[in-house]
Amino acid sequence: MNERKIRVLVAKPGLDGHDRGAKVVARALRDAGMEVIYTGLRQTPEMIAEAALQEDVDVVGLSILSGAHMALVPRILELLKANGLENVKVFIGGIIPDEDLPRLKEMGVSGIYGPGTSTEEIIKQVRESVKN
Amino acid sequence: MQLAKELLSGNRLALSRLLTQVENDTPEGRSALIEIFPHTGKAHIIGVTGGPGTGKSTLVNQLGLCFRKHKNPKVAIVAVDPSSPFTGGAVLGDRVRMRDLAGDEGIFIRSMASRGSLGGLARATAGLVQVFDAAGFEIILIETVGAGQAEVDVARLAHTTLVVEAPGLGDEIQANKAGLMEIADILVVNKADRPGVENTLKALKSALELAHPVRHVFQHHGQVEVVEAPDQAEESSWIPPILKTIATDGSGVSELIVEIYRHKENMRESGDWAARERSRLGSELDAMLQEALVFGFREKIPASHYEHVLDKIIQRKLAPRDAVKTLLNGGSK
């Protein structure tokens, strides 16, 4: 019997075109033994929620550098819920000002990582979040 | 059980969850496969294989769009990418090329890691295809791992196999090698806007003529000569067509769809469809039988006895083939 693999969707919502960070994280999660579905740039919230449904992922990782997180994240959370995916954990990486952190957490975001976060830290928290 | 019922009533979340159960080979997944099996056997299963970078995902994207435009069937896509043999992890990137298909409820894309399988598919791919089939998807596209030369499992699973080539990847000898070329029902030369496309077409055409000889009339030292096709050429009613596509802009894709439907018609008329169903389900049955027999047998042998025999093999006192006899006879030599 196959072991249960952690499946992660890595997506970049919004219009900024810097996907280096998303790729680094995707690669690190792969090396940690996870199955990473990489969807690439300029994803709409609808595309992300639909991909999360089709791929039955445990975790959605969003990379946002455009500053549009307060518009994009609530919409994505709402659509995930509408798809019956309220148990899917959402992580954000990118440039997120400190003053937005509490509100994002309140909405249900499981982890927020700025520049300089070690990939080990992200892997550890993704693993823990899935356990619960 | 619950998931199977919801799947049959069209619930997309249940479909997705069941795909996971089947992929992980859980007890729930196994019993669901039994429950849904009577509802399978309706889909046209199409394999898309070829070397890495030949444009399989982009082509599948266009095929998905084009199928939906033609007759509006529900389309499922199973895209397999390799797992790391070292960590077991994977980056599944086929969706990047399939963004045009987002927002269409009639399309369902599932990415799959190969999880150690070497034939270009994952072990559970056939199971996933059954789930989609039962869920009423009329077209199921399977995109294999970027296959080298011998990853031909997809041909056993699919009714129609497309082999995708691109210019500049090999000469006529490559095209004559055993393996990938032999399983093609339709050959696609993608990236047909690239230089070298005529050479690739020529190489594929001449390789194909060796496999399916036809009557030739040609000039040889000024004389007209005729080479008749051998008799067995009559037997095969399908000679794989070669098509040019440019998947990035969709050129040639509707012609490709016409050929796919033509292949299906041809198989139905020639009885090949039934023959393929038989060999398809036969090889699946064999694989399951083998697994069950080996598992059942191994359970009956005491571990200490097995280790004892293995020790003898290591000491070169017993050849592996003799060891098999010993174990099968239940002896303890």
Short mmCIF file of C-alpha atoms in Angstrom, two decimals:
data_model
loop_
_atom_site.label_atom_id
_atom_site.label_comp_id
_atom_site.label_asym_id
_atom_site.label_seq_id
_atom_site.Cartn_x
_atom_site.Cartn_y
_atom_site.Cartn_z
CA MET A 1 0.00 0.00 0.00
CA ASN A 2 1.24 3.47 -0.86
CA GLU A 3 2.02 5.85 1.94
CA ARG A 4 -0.05 9.00 2.13
CA LYS A 5 1.78 11.81 0.32
CA ILE A 6 1.36 15.44 1.23
CA ARG A 7 0.05 17.25 -1.85
CA VAL A 8 0.68 20.98 -2.18
CA LEU A 9 -0.59 23.43 -4.77
CA VAL A 10 1.88 26.27 -5.40
CA ALA A 11 0.33 29.19 -7.21
CA LYS A 12 0.99 32.83 -7.95
CA PRO A 13 -2.20 34.87 -7.92
CA GLY A 14 -2.27 38.38 -9.27
CA LEU A 15 -0.18 40.19 -11.80
CA ASP A 16 3.42 40.37 -10.60
CA GLY A 17 5.79 38.25 -12.62
CA HIS A 18 8.42 37.18 -10.12
CA ASP A 19 8.11 33.44 -9.65
CA ARG A 20 11.61 32.69 -8.40
CA GLY A 21 10.47 32.40 -4.80
CA ALA A 22 7.55 30.14 -5.68
CA LYS A 23 9.91 27.89 -7.61
CA VAL A 24 12.42 27.72 -4.77
CA VAL A 25 9.68 26.72 -2.34
CA ALA A 26 8.21 24.18 -4.80
CA ARG A 27 11.61 22.60 -5.19
CA ALA A 28 12.26 22.51 -1.44
CA LEU A 29 8.90 20.83 -0.78
CA ARG A 30 9.67 18.31 -3.49
CA ASP A 31 13.00 17.53 -1.84
CA ALA A 32 11.10 17.03 1.41
CA GLY A 33 9.17 14.23 -0.31
CA MET A 34 5.95 16.11 -1.06
CA GLU A 35 4.04 16.16 -4.34
CA VAL A 36 3.91 19.74 -5.53
CA ILE A 37 1.48 20.83 -8.21
CA TYR A 38 2.97 23.93 -9.73
CA THR A 39 0.54 26.12 -11.62
CA GLY A 40 2.64 29.12 -12.56
CA LEU A 41 2.04 32.82 -12.95
CA ARG A 42 -1.03 35.05 -13.06
CA GLN A 43 -3.59 32.70 -11.57
CA THR A 44 -7.02 34.05 -10.72
CA PRO A 45 -8.57 33.10 -7.36
CA GLU A 46 -11.11 31.01 -9.31
CA MET A 47 -8.32 29.09 -11.08
CA ILE A 48 -6.58 28.40 -7.76
CA ALA A 49 -9.70 27.17 -5.98
CA GLU A 50 -10.62 24.97 -8.93
CA ALA A 51 -7.11 23.49 -9.18
CA ALA A 52 -7.12 22.81 -5.42
CA LEU A 53 -10.41 20.92 -5.84
CA GLN A 54 -9.27 18.87 -8.85
CA GLU A 55 -5.93 17.97 -7.29
CA ASP A 56 -7.34 17.25 -3.81
CA VAL A 57 -4.42 19.02 -2.16
CA ASP A 58 -3.77 19.29 1.57
CA VAL A 59 -2.07 22.67 1.31
CA VAL A 60 -2.21 25.72 -0.94
CA GLY A 61 0.91 27.90 -1.07
CA LEU A 62 0.46 31.39 -2.51
CA SER A 63 3.27 33.67 -3.58
CA ILE A 64 2.25 37.32 -3.65
CA LEU A 65 4.64 40.20 -4.22
CA SER A 66 2.25 42.67 -5.77
CA GLY A 67 0.73 44.09 -2.59
CA ALA A 68 -2.70 42.85 -3.59
CA HIS A 69 -2.86 40.22 -0.85
CA MET A 70 -5.70 41.88 1.07
CA ALA A 71 -7.85 41.62 -2.05
CA LEU A 72 -6.69 38.23 -3.30
CA VAL A 73 -6.40 36.16 -0.13
CA PRO A 74 -9.95 36.65 1.24
CA ARG A 75 -11.37 35.85 -2.18
CA ILE A 76 -9.31 32.65 -2.46
CA LEU A 77 -10.29 31.54 1.06
CA GLU A 78 -13.92 32.18 0.26
CA LEU A 79 -13.78 30.18 -2.98
CA LEU A 80 -11.96 27.28 -1.33
CA LYS A 81 -14.73 27.16 1.25
CA ALA A 82 -17.38 27.30 -1.46
CA ASN A 83 -15.71 24.27 -3.05
CA GLY A 84 -15.93 22.35 0.22
CA LEU A 85 -12.22 22.72 0.90
CA GLU A 86 -12.33 24.45 4.29
CA ASN A 87 -9.81 21.92 5.62
CA VAL A 88 -7.14 22.90 3.11
CA LYS A 89 -4.34 24.87 4.80
CA VAL A 90 -3.29 28.11 3.14
CA PHE A 91 0.23 29.51 3.37
CA ILE A 92 1.47 32.79 1.93
CA GLY A 93 4.95 33.81 0.93
CA GLY A 94 6.14 37.14 -0.40
CA ILE A 95 6.04 40.75 0.65
CA ILE A 96 3.37 41.18 3.31
CA PRO A 97 3.51 44.27 5.60
CA ASP A 98 3.48 43.49 9.34
CA GLU A 99 0.26 45.38 9.95
CA ASP A 100 -1.63 42.97 7.68
CA LEU A 101 -0.43 39.83 9.45
CA PRO A 102 -3.05 39.66 12.25
CA ARG A 103 -5.96 40.12 9.87
CA LEU A 104 -4.68 37.47 7.48
CA LYS A 105 -4.25 35.02 10.36
CA GLU A 106 -7.73 35.84 11.54
CA MET A 107 -9.12 34.98 8.12
CA GLY A 108 -7.59 31.54 8.53
CA VAL A 109 -4.17 31.72 6.86
CA SER A 110 -1.94 29.06 8.45
CA GLY A 111 1.46 30.67 7.86
CA ILE A 112 2.99 33.80 6.35
CA TYR A 113 6.62 33.92 5.28
CA GLY A 114 8.61 36.97 4.26
CA PRO A 115 12.01 37.20 2.59
CA GLY A 116 14.75 35.30 4.40
CA THR A 117 12.56 32.53 5.79
CA SER A 118 14.43 29.24 5.67
CA THR A 119 12.87 26.49 3.60
CA GLU A 120 13.30 24.12 6.57
CA GLU A 121 10.96 26.31 8.57
CA ILE A 122 8.34 26.20 5.82
CA ILE A 123 8.63 22.41 5.41
CA LYS A 124 8.29 21.89 9.16
CA GLN A 125 5.18 24.02 9.44
CA VAL A 126 3.56 22.51 6.36
CA ARG A 127 4.09 19.04 7.81
CA GLU A 128 2.69 20.06 11.20
CA SER A 129 -0.34 21.78 9.71
CA VAL A 130 -1.29 18.66 7.79
CA LYS A 131 -0.97 16.43 10.85
CA ASN A 132 -3.64 18.34 12.72
CA MET B 1 -18.93 3.52 -0.32
CA GLN B 2 -20.31 6.99 0.22
CA LEU B 3 -17.76 8.54 -2.16
CA ALA B 4 -18.66 6.12 -4.95
CA LYS B 5 -22.36 7.04 -4.69
CA GLU B 6 -21.63 10.75 -4.70
CA LEU B 7 -19.26 10.29 -7.62
CA LEU B 8 -21.95 8.63 -9.67
CA SER B 9 -24.31 11.50 -8.90
CA GLY B 10 -21.79 13.96 -10.32
CA ASN B 11 -20.18 15.46 -7.21
CA ARG B 12 -16.81 16.90 -8.23
CA LEU B 13 -15.36 16.98 -4.72
CA ALA B 14 -16.27 13.30 -4.24
CA LEU B 15 -14.61 12.58 -7.58
CA SER B 16 -11.43 14.30 -6.47
CA ARG B 17 -11.40 12.59 -3.06
CA LEU B 18 -11.99 9.21 -4.63
CA LEU B 19 -9.11 9.76 -7.06
CA THR B 20 -6.87 10.28 -4.01
CA GLN B 21 -8.16 7.10 -2.33
CA VAL B 22 -7.53 5.09 -5.47
CA GLU B 23 -4.12 6.64 -6.00
CA ASN B 24 -3.15 5.75 -2.42
CA ASP B 25 -4.62 2.25 -2.83
CA THR B 26 -6.62 2.53 0.39
CA PRO B 27 -9.30 -0.02 1.37
CA GLU B 28 -11.95 2.60 0.62
CA GLY B 29 -10.43 3.19 -2.82
CA ARG B 30 -10.38 -0.53 -3.55
CA SER B 31 -13.97 -1.15 -2.62
CA ALA B 32 -15.10 1.95 -4.53
CA LEU B 33 -13.40 0.61 -7.67
CA ILE B 34 -15.45 -2.56 -7.31
CA GLU B 35 -18.64 -0.58 -6.84
CA ILE B 36 -18.13 1.71 -9.83
CA PHE B 37 -16.79 -0.93 -12.22
CA PRO B 38 -20.18 -1.68 -13.87
CA HIS B 39 -20.32 2.00 -14.86
CA THR B 40 -17.02 1.92 -16.74
CA GLY B 41 -16.24 1.00 -20.33
CA LYS B 42 -17.85 3.98 -22.01
CA ALA B 43 -14.95 6.41 -22.35
CA HIS B 44 -12.57 6.79 -25.25
CA ILE B 45 -9.15 6.60 -23.62
CA ILE B 46 -6.44 8.48 -25.46
CA GLY B 47 -2.76 8.22 -24.52
CA VAL B 48 -0.35 11.03 -25.32
CA THR B 49 3.29 10.09 -25.08
CA GLY B 50 6.65 11.23 -26.42
CA GLY B 51 10.00 12.55 -25.31
CA PRO B 52 10.43 15.31 -22.74
CA GLY B 53 9.99 18.75 -24.25
CA THR B 54 8.13 17.62 -27.36
CA GLY B 55 5.14 19.66 -26.22
CA LYS B 56 2.82 16.99 -24.86
CA SER B 57 1.19 19.18 -22.21
CA THR B 58 0.64 22.07 -24.60
CA LEU B 59 -0.86 19.68 -27.12
CA VAL B 60 -3.13 18.15 -24.48
CA ASN B 61 -4.25 21.68 -23.59
CA GLN B 62 -5.22 22.30 -27.23
CA LEU B 63 -6.84 18.88 -27.57
CA GLY B 64 -8.95 19.63 -24.49
CA LEU B 65 -10.10 22.97 -25.95
CA CYS B 66 -10.75 21.49 -29.36
CA PHE B 67 -12.66 18.42 -28.14
CA ARG B 68 -14.94 20.68 -26.14
CA LYS B 69 -15.63 22.80 -29.23
CA HIS B 70 -16.32 19.86 -31.55
CA LYS B 71 -18.92 17.73 -29.79
CA ASN B 72 -18.84 19.05 -26.25
CA PRO B 73 -17.88 15.81 -24.46
CA LYS B 74 -16.76 15.87 -20.83
CA VAL B 75 -12.97 15.68 -20.90
CA ALA B 76 -10.71 14.32 -18.15
CA ILE B 77 -6.95 14.72 -18.23
CA VAL B 78 -4.58 12.55 -16.20
CA ALA B 79 -1.09 14.06 -16.39
CA VAL B 80 1.76 11.95 -15.04
CA ASP B 81 5.12 13.43 -14.10
CA PRO B 82 8.10 11.65 -12.51
CA SER B 83 8.65 11.22 -8.77
CA SER B 84 12.15 11.66 -7.43
CA PRO B 85 13.73 8.24 -6.94
CA PHE B 86 15.64 9.74 -4.00
CA THR B 87 13.07 11.62 -1.92
CA GLY B 88 9.79 10.38 -3.40
CA GLY B 89 8.77 13.99 -3.93
CA ALA B 90 7.67 15.49 -7.22
CA VAL B 91 7.00 18.76 -8.96
CA LEU B 92 4.00 18.25 -11.19
CA GLY B 93 4.10 21.04 -13.74
CA ASP B 94 1.74 20.02 -16.52
CA ARG B 95 -0.99 22.40 -15.36
CA VAL B 96 1.23 25.35 -16.25
CA ARG B 97 0.60 24.57 -19.92
CA MET B 98 -3.10 23.88 -19.44
CA ARG B 99 -4.31 27.22 -18.13
CA ASP B 100 -6.64 27.72 -21.11
CA LEU B 101 -8.76 24.89 -19.73
CA ALA B 102 -9.49 26.63 -16.42
CA GLY B 103 -13.04 27.75 -15.82
CA ASP B 104 -14.64 25.00 -17.91
CA GLU B 105 -16.72 22.69 -15.70
CA GLY B 106 -16.64 20.03 -18.41
CA ILE B 107 -12.90 19.55 -17.96
CA PHE B 108 -11.19 17.93 -15.00
CA ILE B 109 -7.39 17.81 -14.78
CA ARG B 110 -5.59 15.58 -12.32
CA SER B 111 -1.79 15.57 -11.91
CA MET B 112 -0.15 12.36 -10.80
CA ALA B 113 3.36 11.49 -9.68
CA SER B 114 4.80 8.27 -11.11
CA ARG B 115 5.68 7.03 -7.58
CA GLY B 116 8.42 4.68 -8.67
CA SER B 117 6.78 3.18 -11.75
CA LEU B 118 9.01 3.00 -14.80
CA GLY B 119 6.67 2.47 -17.73
CA GLY B 120 5.69 6.13 -18.16
CA LEU B 121 2.57 5.86 -16.00
CA ALA B 122 1.96 5.42 -12.28
CA ARG B 123 0.65 2.15 -10.86
CA ALA B 124 -2.70 3.70 -10.06
CA THR B 125 -3.22 5.41 -13.43
CA ALA B 126 -5.55 2.67 -14.68
CA GLY B 127 -7.62 3.04 -11.50
CA LEU B 128 -7.91 6.80 -11.94
CA VAL B 129 -9.03 6.29 -15.52
CA GLN B 130 -11.77 3.94 -14.28
CA VAL B 131 -12.98 6.55 -11.81
CA PHE B 132 -13.21 9.19 -14.56
CA ASP B 133 -14.91 6.70 -16.86
CA ALA B 134 -17.54 5.90 -14.23
CA ALA B 135 -18.03 9.61 -13.55
CA GLY B 136 -19.18 10.03 -17.14
CA PHE B 137 -16.13 11.56 -18.80
CA GLU B 138 -16.38 10.58 -22.45
CA ILE B 139 -12.84 11.54 -23.41
CA ILE B 140 -9.96 10.67 -21.10
CA LEU B 141 -6.55 12.01 -22.09
CA ILE B 142 -3.56 10.42 -20.39
CA GLU B 143 -0.32 12.34 -20.64
CA THR B 144 2.67 10.15 -19.79
CA VAL B 145 5.95 11.02 -18.20
CA GLY B 146 8.33 12.37 -20.86
CA ALA B 147 9.10 8.93 -22.22
CA GLY B 148 12.42 7.82 -23.60
CA GLN B 149 12.17 4.80 -25.82
CA ALA B 150 10.66 1.90 -23.98
CA GLU B 151 8.00 3.46 -21.75
CA VAL B 152 5.10 1.95 -23.57
CA ASP B 153 2.63 1.07 -20.77
CA VAL B 154 0.21 3.69 -22.03
CA ALA B 155 -0.52 1.66 -25.16
CA ARG B 156 -1.92 -1.11 -22.98
CA LEU B 157 -4.23 1.30 -21.22
CA ALA B 158 -5.40 3.52 -24.09
CA HIS B 159 -7.63 2.87 -27.07
CA THR B 160 -5.79 5.41 -29.16
CA THR B 161 -2.13 6.27 -28.60
CA LEU B 162 -0.58 9.47 -29.91
CA VAL B 163 3.19 9.56 -30.09
CA VAL B 164 4.46 13.13 -30.15
CA GLU B 165 7.75 13.99 -31.80
CA ALA B 166 9.43 17.30 -32.44
CA PRO B 167 11.97 18.36 -35.08
CA GLY B 168 15.63 17.95 -34.31
CA LEU B 169 15.45 15.07 -31.87
CA GLY B 170 16.78 12.16 -33.90
CA ASP B 171 17.30 10.64 -37.31
CA GLU B 172 15.80 7.73 -39.17
CA ILE B 173 17.59 5.13 -37.07
CA GLN B 174 15.93 6.52 -33.96
CA ALA B 175 12.62 6.21 -35.75
CA ASN B 176 13.39 2.58 -36.60
CA LYS B 177 14.24 1.54 -33.05
CA ALA B 178 11.83 -0.65 -31.19
CA GLY B 179 9.52 0.83 -28.60
CA LEU B 180 7.72 4.12 -28.74
CA MET B 181 7.24 4.23 -32.52
CA GLU B 182 5.62 0.81 -32.52
CA ILE B 183 2.78 1.80 -30.23
CA ALA B 184 1.67 4.84 -32.22
CA ASP B 185 -1.84 4.85 -33.63
CA ILE B 186 -1.27 8.44 -34.68
CA LEU B 187 2.10 10.15 -35.04
CA VAL B 188 2.24 13.84 -34.28
CA VAL B 189 5.12 16.08 -35.28
CA ASN B 190 4.64 19.01 -32.96
CA LYS B 191 6.52 22.33 -33.11
CA ALA B 192 6.04 22.12 -36.88
CA ASP B 193 7.12 25.75 -37.22
CA ARG B 194 10.65 24.77 -36.23
CA PRO B 195 13.41 24.15 -38.77
CA GLY B 196 14.03 20.51 -39.63
CA VAL B 197 10.36 19.55 -39.65
CA GLU B 198 10.55 18.14 -43.19
CA ASN B 199 13.42 15.83 -42.19
CA THR B 200 11.51 14.55 -39.19
CA LEU B 201 8.44 13.90 -41.33
CA LYS B 202 10.54 12.06 -43.89
CA ALA B 203 12.26 9.92 -41.24
CA LEU B 204 8.95 8.98 -39.63
CA LYS B 205 7.34 8.27 -42.98
CA SER B 206 10.06 5.92 -44.11
CA ALA B 207 10.14 4.14 -40.74
CA LEU B 208 6.41 3.72 -40.99
CA GLU B 209 6.64 2.28 -44.49
CA LEU B 210 8.95 -0.43 -43.23
CA ALA B 211 6.35 -1.36 -40.66
CA HIS B 212 3.41 -1.08 -43.06
CA PRO B 213 4.70 -1.88 -46.55
CA VAL B 214 2.66 -0.47 -49.42
CA ARG B 215 2.83 -0.96 -53.19
CA HIS B 216 5.70 1.07 -54.60
CA VAL B 217 6.20 2.23 -58.17
CA PHE B 218 9.54 3.90 -58.84
CA GLN B 219 12.23 4.52 -61.46
CA HIS B 220 15.35 2.42 -61.09
CA HIS B 221 18.15 2.89 -63.70
CA GLY B 222 15.62 4.31 -66.09
CA GLN B 223 13.24 1.38 -65.75
CA VAL B 224 9.90 1.47 -64.07
CA GLU B 225 9.81 -1.05 -61.29
CA VAL B 226 6.92 -2.13 -59.16
CA VAL B 227 7.30 -3.59 -55.70
CA GLU B 228 4.10 -5.21 -54.58
CA ALA B 229 3.14 -4.96 -50.94
CA PRO B 230 3.42 -8.24 -49.08
CA ASP B 231 0.16 -10.02 -48.39
CA GLN B 232 0.04 -9.30 -44.70
CA ALA B 233 -0.26 -5.60 -45.49
CA GLU B 234 -3.90 -6.26 -46.27
CA GLU B 235 -4.50 -7.40 -42.72
CA SER B 236 -3.94 -4.16 -40.90
CA SER B 237 -6.70 -1.77 -41.75
CA TRP B 238 -5.08 1.13 -39.95
CA ILE B 239 -1.84 2.75 -41.01
CA PRO B 240 -0.83 5.40 -38.47
CA PRO B 241 -1.21 8.83 -40.05
CA ILE B 242 1.47 11.46 -39.49
CA LEU B 243 0.20 14.92 -38.58
CA LYS B 244 1.88 18.26 -38.11
CA THR B 245 0.82 20.49 -35.24
CA ILE B 246 1.91 23.73 -33.61
CA ALA B 247 0.44 23.30 -30.15
CA THR B 248 1.30 26.83 -29.02
CA ASP B 249 -1.16 28.34 -31.51
CA GLY B 250 -3.41 25.33 -32.11
CA SER B 251 -2.53 24.76 -35.78
CA GLY B 252 -3.28 21.24 -36.93
CA VAL B 253 -5.17 20.30 -33.79
CA SER B 254 -8.64 20.05 -35.33
CA GLU B 255 -7.18 17.80 -38.05
CA LEU B 256 -5.70 15.69 -35.24
CA ILE B 257 -9.09 15.38 -33.58
CA VAL B 258 -10.62 14.24 -36.86
CA GLU B 259 -7.99 11.48 -37.02
CA ILE B 260 -8.64 10.46 -33.41
CA TYR B 261 -12.36 10.06 -34.15
CA ARG B 262 -11.51 8.27 -37.41
CA HIS B 263 -9.30 5.84 -35.46
CA LYS B 264 -12.15 5.12 -33.09
CA GLU B 265 -14.54 4.46 -36.01
CA ASN B 266 -11.97 2.23 -37.63
CA MET B 267 -11.46 0.23 -34.44
CA ARG B 268 -15.21 -0.21 -34.01
CA GLU B 269 -15.60 -1.46 -37.57
CA SER B 270 -12.58 -3.75 -37.61
CA GLY B 271 -13.30 -5.30 -34.24
CA ASP B 272 -10.04 -3.88 -32.93
CA TRP B 273 -11.84 -1.98 -30.18
CA ALA B 274 -13.16 -5.22 -28.67
CA ALA B 275 -9.76 -6.85 -29.07
CA ARG B 276 -8.08 -3.95 -27.28
CA GLU B 277 -10.64 -3.99 -24.49
CA ARG B 278 -9.94 -7.66 -24.04
CA SER B 279 -6.16 -7.31 -23.90
CA ARG B 280 -6.44 -4.14 -21.80
CA LEU B 281 -8.60 -5.75 -19.15
CA GLY B 282 -6.66 -8.99 -19.48
CA SER B 283 -3.35 -7.37 -18.63
CA GLU B 284 -4.99 -5.58 -15.72
CA LEU B 285 -6.40 -8.87 -14.44
CA ASP B 286 -3.00 -10.53 -14.82
CA ALA B 287 -1.27 -7.79 -12.87
CA MET B 288 -3.80 -8.02 -10.04
CA LEU B 289 -3.68 -11.79 -10.04
CA GLN B 290 0.10 -11.75 -9.80
CA GLU B 291 0.04 -9.25 -6.99
CA ALA B 292 -2.60 -11.20 -5.07
CA LEU B 293 -0.91 -14.56 -5.59
CA VAL B 294 2.52 -13.31 -4.60
CA PHE B 295 1.11 -11.49 -1.60
CA GLY B 296 -0.96 -14.48 -0.52
CA PHE B 297 1.91 -16.87 -1.01
CA ARG B 298 4.44 -14.72 0.82
CA GLU B 299 2.06 -14.43 3.75
CA LYS B 300 2.04 -18.22 4.11
CA ILE B 301 5.79 -18.66 4.18
CA PRO B 302 7.21 -18.15 7.66
CA ALA B 303 9.65 -15.25 7.61
CA SER B 304 12.35 -17.42 9.21
CA HIS B 305 12.05 -19.98 6.43
CA TYR B 306 12.29 -17.30 3.76
CA GLU B 307 15.37 -15.80 5.42
CA HIS B 308 16.92 -19.27 5.68
CA VAL B 309 16.50 -19.84 1.94
CA LEU B 310 17.83 -16.38 1.18
CA ASP B 311 20.91 -17.11 3.31
CA LYS B 312 21.58 -20.23 1.26
CA ILE B 313 21.37 -18.18 -1.93
CA ILE B 314 23.84 -15.66 -0.56
CA GLN B 315 26.22 -18.49 0.36
CA ARG B 316 25.83 -19.79 -3.20
CA LYS B 317 24.55 -23.12 -1.89
CA LEU B 318 21.26 -22.69 -3.70
CA ALA B 319 20.54 -21.07 -7.06
CA PRO B 320 17.62 -18.62 -7.04
CA ARG B 321 15.62 -20.79 -9.44
CA ASP B 322 16.05 -23.81 -7.17
CA ALA B 323 15.09 -21.68 -4.22
CA VAL B 324 11.82 -20.81 -5.95
CA LYS B 325 11.13 -24.52 -6.43
CA THR B 326 11.92 -25.20 -2.80
CA LEU B 327 9.61 -22.46 -1.60
CA LEU B 328 6.79 -23.44 -3.94
CA ASN B 329 6.99 -27.07 -2.84
CA GLY B 330 6.90 -25.96 0.75
CA GLY B 331 10.12 -27.92 1.31
CA SER B 332 12.83 -26.66 3.59
CA LYS B 333 15.89 -27.86 1.71
#
